[in-house]
Short mmCIF file of C-alpha atoms (C1' of nucleotides) in Angstrom, two decimals:
data_model
loop_
_atom_site.label_atom_id
_atom_site.label_comp_id
_atom_site.label_asym_id
_atom_site.label_seq_id
_atom_site.Cartn_x
_atom_site.Cartn_y
_atom_site.Cartn_z
CA MET A 249 0.08 -0.05 0.06
CA ILE A 250 0.95 3.58 -0.73
CA ALA A 251 -0.04 6.78 1.20
CA LEU A 252 -0.22 10.07 -0.40
CA ALA A 253 0.27 13.05 2.00
CA ASP A 254 -0.92 16.27 0.53
CA CYS A 255 -0.87 19.69 2.43
CA ASN A 256 -4.18 21.41 2.34
CA ASN A 257 -4.32 24.57 0.41
CA PHE A 258 -0.56 24.62 1.05
CA TYR A 259 0.51 28.34 0.32
CA VAL A 260 -2.49 29.61 2.19
CA SER A 261 -1.74 27.45 5.06
CA CYS A 262 1.86 28.80 5.09
CA GLU A 263 0.71 32.34 5.38
CA ARG A 264 -1.82 31.28 8.17
CA VAL A 265 0.81 29.75 10.31
CA PHE A 266 2.55 33.19 10.82
CA ASN A 267 -0.62 35.24 10.58
CA PRO A 268 -3.39 33.54 12.58
CA SER A 269 -5.80 36.42 12.06
CA LEU A 270 -6.37 34.83 8.53
CA GLU A 271 -7.93 31.83 10.16
CA GLY A 272 -11.54 31.35 9.07
CA ARG A 273 -11.30 34.20 6.44
CA PRO A 274 -11.09 33.90 2.58
CA VAL A 275 -7.45 34.04 1.67
CA VAL A 276 -5.90 33.65 -1.91
CA VAL A 277 -2.17 33.54 -2.97
CA LEU A 278 -1.09 34.82 -6.43
CA SER A 279 1.39 33.45 -8.95
CA ASN A 280 4.58 35.35 -9.86
CA ASN A 281 4.06 38.78 -11.03
CA ASP A 282 0.67 38.89 -9.12
CA GLY A 283 -0.87 37.15 -12.40
CA CYS A 284 -3.15 34.47 -11.41
CA ILE A 285 -4.82 33.00 -8.13
CA VAL A 286 -2.94 29.80 -7.46
CA ALA A 287 -4.07 28.85 -3.92
CA ARG A 288 -7.26 29.30 -2.11
CA SER A 289 -8.56 28.89 1.28
CA GLU A 290 -11.75 26.71 1.75
CA GLU A 291 -13.67 30.04 2.38
CA ALA A 292 -12.28 31.46 -0.99
CA LYS A 293 -13.22 28.20 -2.78
CA ALA A 294 -16.61 28.51 -1.34
CA LEU A 295 -16.97 32.10 -2.97
CA GLY A 296 -16.60 30.41 -6.26
CA ILE A 297 -13.06 31.70 -7.00
CA ALA A 298 -11.66 29.21 -9.46
CA MET A 299 -8.04 27.94 -9.57
CA GLY A 300 -5.88 29.90 -12.03
CA THR A 301 -8.31 32.92 -12.28
CA PRO A 302 -6.37 36.07 -13.40
CA TYR A 303 -6.13 38.22 -10.52
CA PHE A 304 -7.64 41.46 -12.32
CA GLN A 305 -10.61 39.43 -13.22
CA ALA A 306 -11.42 38.36 -9.60
CA LYS A 307 -10.73 41.97 -7.91
CA ASP A 308 -14.25 42.75 -7.61
CA MET A 309 -15.18 39.70 -5.82
CA ILE A 310 -12.02 40.17 -3.72
CA ARG A 311 -12.90 43.67 -2.55
CA LYS A 312 -16.59 42.63 -2.05
CA HIS A 313 -15.91 39.85 0.28
CA ASP A 314 -12.81 41.30 1.83
CA VAL A 315 -10.52 38.43 0.51
CA GLN A 316 -6.96 38.42 1.91
CA VAL A 317 -4.33 38.52 -0.97
CA PHE A 318 -0.76 37.55 -0.93
CA SER A 319 1.99 37.47 -3.46
CA SER A 320 3.91 34.06 -3.85
CA ASN A 321 6.50 33.84 -1.24
CA TYR A 322 8.36 30.87 -2.41
CA GLU A 323 11.27 31.33 0.27
CA LEU A 324 8.68 30.70 2.76
CA TYR A 325 6.84 27.94 1.05
CA GLY A 326 10.02 26.13 0.21
CA ASP A 327 11.19 26.19 3.79
CA MET A 328 7.91 25.16 5.29
CA SER A 329 7.93 22.39 2.68
CA SER A 330 11.14 20.94 4.01
CA ARG A 331 9.91 20.99 7.45
CA VAL A 332 6.88 19.03 6.65
CA MET A 333 8.83 16.67 4.41
CA SER A 334 11.34 15.83 7.11
CA MET A 335 8.54 15.18 9.61
CA LEU A 336 6.86 12.78 6.99
CA SER A 337 10.12 10.98 6.35
CA GLY A 338 10.16 9.85 9.96
CA PHE A 339 6.89 7.95 9.71
CA ALA A 340 7.52 5.29 6.86
CA PRO A 341 10.42 3.19 5.60
CA GLY A 342 10.37 4.96 2.26
CA ILE A 343 9.34 8.28 0.97
CA GLU A 344 9.13 9.97 -2.53
CA ILE A 345 8.82 13.74 -2.25
CA TYR A 346 6.60 14.49 -5.28
CA SER A 347 6.10 18.15 -5.25
CA ILE A 348 6.29 21.07 -2.77
CA ASP A 349 3.24 20.03 -0.94
CA GLU A 350 3.10 16.19 -1.66
CA ALA A 351 4.91 13.01 -0.67
CA PHE A 352 4.27 9.42 -1.29
CA LEU A 353 4.92 7.10 1.61
CA ASP A 354 5.66 3.44 1.62
CA PHE A 355 2.99 1.77 3.72
CA SER A 356 3.63 -1.78 2.46
CA HIS A 357 4.62 -2.94 5.89
CA LEU A 358 1.22 -2.45 7.18
CA LYS A 359 -1.20 -5.25 6.67
CA LYS A 360 -4.49 -4.04 8.41
CA VAL A 361 -6.67 -1.26 7.22
CA GLU A 362 -7.06 -0.16 10.99
CA ASP A 363 -3.37 0.11 11.28
CA MET A 364 -3.04 2.33 8.20
CA GLU A 365 -5.77 4.56 9.38
CA THR A 366 -4.11 4.87 12.84
CA LEU A 367 -0.73 5.70 11.49
CA SER A 368 -2.24 8.20 8.90
CA ARG A 369 -4.08 9.95 11.82
CA GLU A 370 -0.72 10.08 13.94
CA ILE A 371 1.10 11.65 10.92
CA ARG A 372 -1.60 14.27 10.48
CA SER A 373 -1.61 15.35 14.04
CA THR A 374 2.08 15.34 14.54
CA VAL A 375 2.70 17.46 11.31
CA ARG A 376 -0.03 19.83 12.32
CA GLN A 377 1.46 20.29 15.71
CA CYS A 378 5.17 20.51 14.72
CA THR A 379 4.73 22.74 11.64
CA GLY A 380 1.17 24.23 11.73
CA ILE A 381 0.43 22.73 8.33
CA PRO A 382 -2.73 20.70 7.83
CA VAL A 383 -2.33 17.57 5.66
CA SER A 384 -4.65 15.01 4.07
CA ILE A 385 -3.86 11.44 3.61
CA GLY A 386 -5.04 9.07 1.15
CA VAL A 387 -3.95 5.27 1.16
CA ALA A 388 -4.36 2.73 -1.76
CA PRO A 389 -2.71 -0.19 -3.57
CA THR A 390 -1.18 2.10 -6.36
CA LYS A 391 -0.14 5.79 -6.65
CA THR A 392 -3.09 6.67 -8.97
CA LEU A 393 -5.61 5.28 -6.53
CA ALA A 394 -3.70 6.90 -3.61
CA LYS A 395 -4.46 10.18 -5.38
CA LEU A 396 -8.15 9.44 -5.65
CA ALA A 397 -7.92 8.34 -1.85
CA ASN A 398 -6.50 11.69 -1.06
CA ARG A 399 -9.33 13.50 -2.93
CA ALA A 400 -11.81 11.44 -1.16
CA ALA A 401 -10.17 12.43 2.14
CA LYS A 402 -10.41 16.20 1.32
CA LYS A 403 -13.94 16.11 0.04
CA ASN A 404 -15.49 14.11 2.72
CA PRO A 405 -15.82 16.17 5.91
CA ASP A 406 -16.47 13.05 8.18
CA SER A 407 -13.20 11.49 6.99
CA GLY A 408 -11.03 13.30 9.46
CA GLY A 409 -8.60 14.09 6.60
CA VAL A 410 -7.72 10.32 6.10
CA SER A 411 -9.08 7.78 3.50
CA VAL A 412 -7.94 4.20 2.95
CA LEU A 413 -9.02 2.66 -0.27
CA ALA A 414 -9.16 -1.02 0.24
CA GLY A 415 -11.41 -3.68 -0.96
CA ASP A 416 -13.20 -3.85 -4.25
CA ARG A 417 -16.39 -2.27 -3.11
CA ARG A 418 -14.74 0.78 -1.63
CA ILE A 419 -12.64 1.28 -4.58
CA GLU A 420 -15.52 1.02 -7.12
CA GLU A 421 -17.50 3.37 -5.14
CA VAL A 422 -14.72 6.05 -5.60
CA LEU A 423 -14.04 5.26 -9.17
CA LYS A 424 -17.63 5.75 -10.23
CA THR A 425 -17.80 9.26 -8.73
CA THR A 426 -14.60 10.40 -10.16
CA ASN A 427 -14.79 12.39 -13.39
CA ILE A 428 -12.29 11.37 -16.08
CA GLY A 429 -10.44 14.62 -15.81
CA ASP A 430 -9.87 14.26 -12.24
CA ILE A 431 -7.65 11.29 -12.45
CA TRP A 432 -4.08 11.79 -11.92
CA GLY A 433 -2.34 11.57 -15.58
CA ILE A 434 -5.47 12.31 -17.45
CA GLY A 435 -5.27 16.10 -18.62
CA SER A 436 -7.65 18.15 -20.63
CA ALA A 437 -6.61 16.90 -23.83
CA SER A 438 -7.08 13.26 -22.96
CA ALA A 439 -10.20 13.88 -21.02
CA GLU A 440 -11.72 15.30 -24.20
CA LYS A 441 -10.52 12.29 -26.28
CA LEU A 442 -11.88 9.91 -23.74
CA SER A 443 -15.32 11.40 -23.28
CA ARG A 444 -15.87 11.59 -27.10
CA ALA A 445 -15.23 7.74 -27.01
CA GLY A 446 -17.97 7.49 -24.19
CA ILE A 447 -15.62 7.10 -21.32
CA ARG A 448 -16.56 9.64 -18.72
CA ASN A 449 -15.54 8.34 -15.26
CA ALA A 450 -12.76 6.42 -13.66
CA MET A 451 -14.83 3.28 -13.54
CA GLU A 452 -15.42 3.31 -17.39
CA LEU A 453 -11.65 3.97 -18.05
CA ARG A 454 -10.78 1.01 -15.71
CA ASN A 455 -13.32 -1.26 -17.56
CA ALA A 456 -12.20 -0.06 -21.26
CA SER A 457 -10.12 -2.46 -23.30
CA ASP A 458 -6.50 -2.18 -23.50
CA ASN A 459 -6.31 -1.60 -27.19
CA LEU A 460 -8.86 1.19 -27.13
CA ILE A 461 -6.93 3.06 -24.23
CA LYS A 462 -3.61 2.63 -25.99
CA SER A 463 -4.90 3.86 -29.31
CA LEU A 464 -6.38 7.07 -27.57
CA LEU A 465 -3.77 7.69 -25.02
CA GLY A 466 -0.63 5.72 -25.77
CA ILE A 467 1.40 3.93 -23.33
CA ALA A 468 1.09 6.32 -20.44
CA GLY A 469 -2.81 6.21 -20.47
CA LEU A 470 -2.53 2.32 -20.33
CA ARG A 471 -0.54 2.66 -17.26
CA THR A 472 -3.09 4.97 -15.55
CA ALA A 473 -5.72 2.45 -16.41
CA MET A 474 -3.79 -0.56 -15.00
CA GLU A 475 -3.18 1.54 -11.93
CA LEU A 476 -6.95 2.21 -11.58
CA ARG A 477 -7.24 -1.73 -11.63
CA GLY A 478 -5.01 -1.89 -8.68
CA GLN A 479 -1.84 -3.02 -10.52
CA SER A 480 1.11 -0.86 -9.72
CA CYS A 481 2.85 0.53 -12.70
CA ILE A 482 4.47 3.77 -11.45
CA ALA A 483 6.94 2.80 -8.70
CA LEU A 484 7.77 4.79 -5.62
CA GLU A 485 10.79 6.65 -6.53
CA GLU A 486 12.83 7.34 -3.36
CA THR A 487 16.08 8.40 -4.88
CA THR A 488 16.10 11.69 -6.47
CA HIS A 489 17.31 11.34 -10.03
CA GLU A 490 19.73 13.59 -11.72
CA ARG A 491 18.30 16.88 -13.12
CA LYS A 492 18.17 17.13 -17.03
CA SER A 493 17.41 20.80 -17.23
CA LEU A 494 17.36 23.93 -15.34
CA CYS A 495 15.09 27.03 -16.20
CA CYS A 496 14.83 30.52 -14.83
CA SER A 497 12.10 32.53 -16.64
CA ARG A 498 9.88 35.39 -15.46
CA SER A 499 7.20 37.87 -16.64
CA PHE A 500 7.99 41.47 -16.47
CA GLY A 501 6.26 43.95 -14.26
CA ARG A 502 5.63 45.99 -17.31
CA PRO A 503 6.12 45.53 -21.15
CA VAL A 504 9.82 45.69 -22.12
CA GLN A 505 10.89 47.21 -25.39
CA SER A 506 14.36 48.05 -25.38
CA LEU A 507 17.20 45.52 -25.95
CA ASP A 508 19.25 46.88 -22.95
CA GLU A 509 16.40 46.04 -20.51
CA LEU A 510 15.94 42.56 -22.06
CA LEU A 511 19.69 42.10 -21.55
CA GLU A 512 19.57 42.94 -18.02
CA ALA A 513 16.78 40.80 -17.24
CA VAL A 514 18.21 37.80 -19.12
CA SER A 515 21.65 38.44 -17.31
CA GLN A 516 19.85 38.38 -13.90
CA TYR A 517 18.03 34.98 -14.79
CA VAL A 518 21.37 33.46 -15.89
CA ALA A 519 22.92 34.60 -12.55
CA GLU A 520 20.07 33.03 -10.68
CA ALA A 521 20.06 29.88 -12.69
CA ALA A 522 23.90 29.42 -12.62
CA HIS A 523 23.80 29.90 -8.80
CA ARG A 524 21.36 26.90 -8.47
CA LEU A 525 23.60 24.85 -10.93
CA ARG A 526 26.56 25.54 -8.58
CA ASN A 527 24.54 24.73 -5.52
CA GLU A 528 23.82 21.35 -7.01
CA LYS A 529 27.40 20.99 -8.20
CA LEU A 530 26.34 20.72 -11.81
CA ALA A 531 27.38 22.29 -15.10
CA ALA A 532 25.52 23.15 -18.15
CA GLY A 533 26.30 21.76 -21.47
CA ALA A 534 23.91 23.88 -23.66
CA ILE A 535 22.05 27.15 -22.95
CA THR A 536 18.69 28.19 -24.59
CA VAL A 537 17.26 31.82 -24.24
CA PHE A 538 13.73 32.71 -25.30
CA ILE A 539 11.77 36.02 -25.47
CA ASP A 540 8.00 36.23 -25.72
CA THR A 541 5.53 39.04 -26.20
CA GLY A 542 2.85 37.06 -24.58
CA ARG A 543 -0.31 35.34 -25.97
CA PHE A 544 -2.82 37.71 -24.63
CA ARG A 545 -1.63 40.76 -26.49
CA LYS A 546 -3.55 41.96 -29.34
CA SER A 547 -0.70 42.85 -31.57
CA GLU A 548 1.13 39.95 -33.32
CA HIS A 549 2.61 37.28 -31.06
CA TYR A 550 6.20 37.06 -31.22
CA PHE A 551 8.05 34.15 -29.56
CA ASN A 552 11.61 33.12 -30.39
CA SER A 553 14.41 31.06 -28.75
CA ALA A 554 18.06 30.36 -29.63
CA MET A 555 20.41 27.72 -28.37
CA GLU A 556 24.10 27.29 -28.22
CA ILE A 557 25.97 24.27 -27.30
CA LEU A 558 28.98 25.03 -24.98
CA GLN A 559 32.47 23.79 -26.02
CA VAL A 560 33.04 22.80 -22.41
CA PRO A 561 30.25 22.41 -19.78
CA CYS A 562 30.22 25.36 -17.44
CA ASP A 563 28.78 26.76 -14.26
CA GLY A 564 30.16 30.18 -14.10
CA THR A 565 27.82 33.13 -14.28
CA ALA A 566 30.07 35.50 -16.42
CA GLU A 567 30.75 32.82 -19.26
CA LEU A 568 27.08 31.69 -19.22
CA ALA A 569 25.79 35.31 -19.34
CA SER A 570 28.03 36.26 -22.26
CA CYS A 571 26.67 33.31 -24.17
CA ALA A 572 23.10 34.20 -23.25
CA THR A 573 23.65 37.84 -24.18
CA ARG A 574 24.75 36.71 -27.64
CA LEU A 575 21.73 34.64 -28.03
CA VAL A 576 19.24 37.60 -27.05
CA ARG A 577 20.81 39.78 -29.61
CA LYS A 578 20.14 37.05 -32.25
CA ILE A 579 16.57 36.88 -31.66
CA TYR A 580 15.62 40.41 -30.48
CA ARG A 581 13.28 42.06 -32.89
CA ASN A 582 12.95 45.92 -32.39
CA GLY A 583 9.46 47.43 -32.06
CA ASN A 584 8.01 44.51 -29.90
CA ALA A 585 6.76 44.82 -26.37
CA TYR A 586 8.09 41.75 -24.51
CA SER A 587 6.22 40.52 -21.61
CA ARG A 588 8.55 37.50 -20.67
CA ALA A 589 11.84 36.04 -21.09
CA GLY A 590 13.61 32.96 -19.87
CA VAL A 591 16.99 30.88 -19.75
CA VAL A 592 17.12 27.10 -19.94
CA PHE A 593 20.26 25.13 -19.04
CA GLY A 594 20.39 21.83 -20.73
CA SER A 595 22.85 18.90 -21.17
CA ILE A 596 23.55 19.19 -17.50
CA GLY A 597 26.20 16.97 -15.91
CA THR A 598 28.14 16.87 -12.74
CA SER A 599 30.64 19.86 -12.52
CA THR A 600 33.44 17.68 -11.10
CA GLU A 601 33.43 15.33 -14.00
CA VAL A 602 33.49 17.93 -16.93
CA GLN A 603 35.08 16.68 -20.21
CA GLY A 604 37.62 19.26 -21.17
CA ASP A 605 38.48 20.50 -24.64
CA LEU A 606 41.44 18.83 -26.33
CA PHE A 607 42.50 21.61 -28.24
CA GLU A 608 42.02 24.31 -25.69
CA GLU A 609 45.59 25.62 -25.10
CA LYS A 610 45.53 26.77 -21.60
CA ARG A 611 42.32 26.12 -19.34
CA THR A 612 41.69 29.36 -17.38
CA SER A 613 40.10 28.93 -14.10
CA ARG A 614 36.43 29.84 -14.44
CA ALA A 615 35.16 28.80 -11.19
CA GLY A 616 36.96 31.24 -8.96
CA LEU A 617 34.89 34.49 -9.29
CA SER A 618 31.37 32.88 -9.04
CA GLU A 619 32.52 30.98 -6.03
CA VAL A 620 33.74 34.19 -4.32
CA MET A 621 30.54 35.86 -5.13
CA ASP A 622 28.50 33.00 -3.95
CA SER A 623 30.27 32.96 -0.58
CA ILE A 624 29.78 36.57 -0.11
CA ASN A 625 26.17 36.37 -0.79
CA ARG A 626 25.80 33.51 1.51
CA LYS A 627 27.35 35.47 4.34
CA LEU A 628 25.74 38.91 3.80
CA GLY A 629 22.45 37.85 2.13
CA GLY A 630 21.38 37.33 -1.52
CA GLY A 631 22.09 40.08 -3.73
CA SER A 632 24.86 41.65 -1.82
CA VAL A 633 27.27 41.36 -4.80
CA PHE A 634 25.99 40.94 -8.45
CA TYR A 635 26.99 41.79 -12.09
CA ALA A 636 26.05 45.49 -13.13
CA ALA A 637 24.76 43.67 -16.40
CA GLU A 638 21.87 42.58 -14.29
CA GLY A 639 20.79 46.26 -13.76
CA VAL A 640 20.41 48.25 -10.69
CA THR A 641 16.97 49.80 -10.72
CA LYS A 642 15.40 47.03 -12.64
CA PRO A 643 12.25 48.82 -13.88
CA TRP A 644 11.23 45.54 -15.49
CA ALA A 645 11.12 43.47 -12.40
CA MET A 646 8.10 41.47 -11.65
CA SER A 647 5.44 42.85 -9.21
CA ARG A 648 4.97 41.37 -5.82
CA ARG A 649 3.02 44.04 -4.12
CA LYS A 650 1.67 41.83 -1.47
CA CYS A 651 4.45 39.65 -0.27
CA SER A 652 4.47 38.51 3.26
CA PRO A 653 7.77 38.63 5.20
CA HIS A 654 10.21 35.76 4.92
CA TYR A 655 9.45 34.69 8.41
CA THR A 656 11.82 31.60 8.40
CA THR A 657 14.74 32.39 6.18
CA ARG A 658 15.78 35.96 6.99
CA TRP A 659 16.76 37.30 10.34
CA GLU A 660 15.29 40.70 9.81
CA ASP A 661 11.89 39.09 8.98
CA LEU A 662 11.71 37.03 12.30
CA PRO A 663 8.22 37.30 13.78
CA THR A 664 7.94 39.02 16.93
CA ALA A 665 5.75 38.21 19.84
CA GLY A 666 4.19 40.55 22.61
"C1'" DT B 263 -4.01 48.23 -17.61
"C1'" DC B 264 -3.91 43.51 -15.53
"C1'" DT B 265 -3.48 36.22 -17.69
"C1'" DG B 266 2.95 32.07 -13.62
"C1'" DG B 267 6.95 29.06 -13.65
"C1'" DG B 268 9.45 24.86 -13.48
"C1'" DG B 269 9.82 20.37 -14.74
"C1'" DT B 270 9.22 15.31 -17.06
"C1'" DC B 271 7.86 11.83 -20.29
"C1'" DC B 272 6.02 10.11 -24.80
"C1'" DT B 273 5.83 9.98 -29.78
"C1'" DA B 274 6.77 10.60 -34.62
"C1'" DG B 275 9.87 11.73 -37.90
"C1'" DG B 276 14.33 12.32 -39.84
"C1'" DA B 277 19.16 11.16 -40.04
"C1'" DC B 278 22.25 7.96 -39.77
"C1'" DC B 279 24.66 3.19 -39.14
"C1'" DC B 280 25.80 -1.57 -40.82
"C1'" DT C 223 12.33 -3.83 -65.13
"C1'" DC C 224 14.03 -5.02 -60.31
"C1'" DT C 225 16.74 -1.73 -54.71
"C1'" DG C 226 16.17 -4.89 -47.39
"C1'" DG C 227 15.98 -5.14 -42.72
"C1'" DG C 228 17.04 -3.78 -38.30
"C1'" DG C 229 18.51 -0.71 -35.39
"C1'" DT C 230 19.99 3.84 -32.58
"C1'" DC C 231 20.00 8.73 -31.74
"C1'" DC C 232 18.25 13.24 -31.85
"C1'" DT C 233 14.80 16.70 -31.89
"C1'" DA C 234 10.47 19.18 -31.82
"C1'" DG C 235 5.98 19.20 -30.14
"C1'" DG C 236 2.32 17.71 -27.32
"C1'" DA C 237 0.70 16.26 -23.06
"C1'" DC C 238 1.01 16.11 -18.32
"C1'" DC C 239 1.96 17.41 -13.38
"C1'" DC C 240 2.21 20.88 -9.21
#
DNA sequence: TCTGGGGTCCTAGGACCC
DNA sequence: TCTGGGGTCCTAGGACCC
């Protein structure tokens, strides 16, 4: 058996831990650049505010019902997440951290349903007490069913936040009441295809023929169907596997037209991404840059990207930035108002095992400067030293007008009592 | 006026090999 | 006149996840 522990309305819950006055009130958290609503408290959901609603479209409703609004504070959510995950990992022999607010736990050592329920309740109350975050737990024979069990736990107020899916009758009950699009692995495109073929709920997908499913959805869809039948096809992955790409992209606070501002923004994204690269002891073998006018603008949509393969994999900000700068110049088109840009590192490998260039006469040390800058920023706080190329006033920076303090990661933001 | 960001996997088609 | 079969690797695009 596998358990899925999923934090309730995670970002909202993080805000509430340090601001108890939010308890019982409608609260929403916005995506980067204060664009969309990406987390809602139960009270906000009850008002009919949908996931992903653009903030500006919901403003009337927000004012009318005095909904509390927060910008995304990923520093806070990331730190709270690691607290929750470290609590969870003490409760099971195996854990797979699946996302910032979810983890699968190995429950295979438990044989009785009552034991699974008891342990789940213990996990819930301990995590709540030690971190302040409410968690729901679903238990089932496969990951896909555990996802459904978790939904059932959240939906049913009598469940106490725990639901174990064991036994054919109980499983079928849930399958029948789950819409096809609410199954893990079935997105909108697949839901559309299936419903045209007359398959509208999880039970109907489970009972459909392998050939039909494979022809409609391919091998991934077939795996999902088998998981609904109770046959585990998606293993618990306890080891974190090596990263394949690393991306830093952001929308601008206001449209950007000048090449200079675009270059500043991209330089900053490179600096951020390269810093993460070095933290993970990795080096990039290729770099892609993209710029985008955005798809909601009335004028013609312009999106373009360019890639360069590096002679020798690299983790230094300066070298990566000079490459990125070259690429921006290549795709920049004058007269456009850009709303977004980004940098993607690919062909990633371990920085200690870099294949050198046979024909390079003398290998210059590239690591030194970035390392020194990292250590200064670690000691004095992020952003203490940076390349001037990143810009100083940054008029293009994203908006985060309603960001809460970084309660757990910055000394000056420590909450005070009394 | 205002619409996020960061990932992975699968598939089909092309290029190439012997 | 007539031209095989089996395989790998790479890439772009689509779909999915949170």
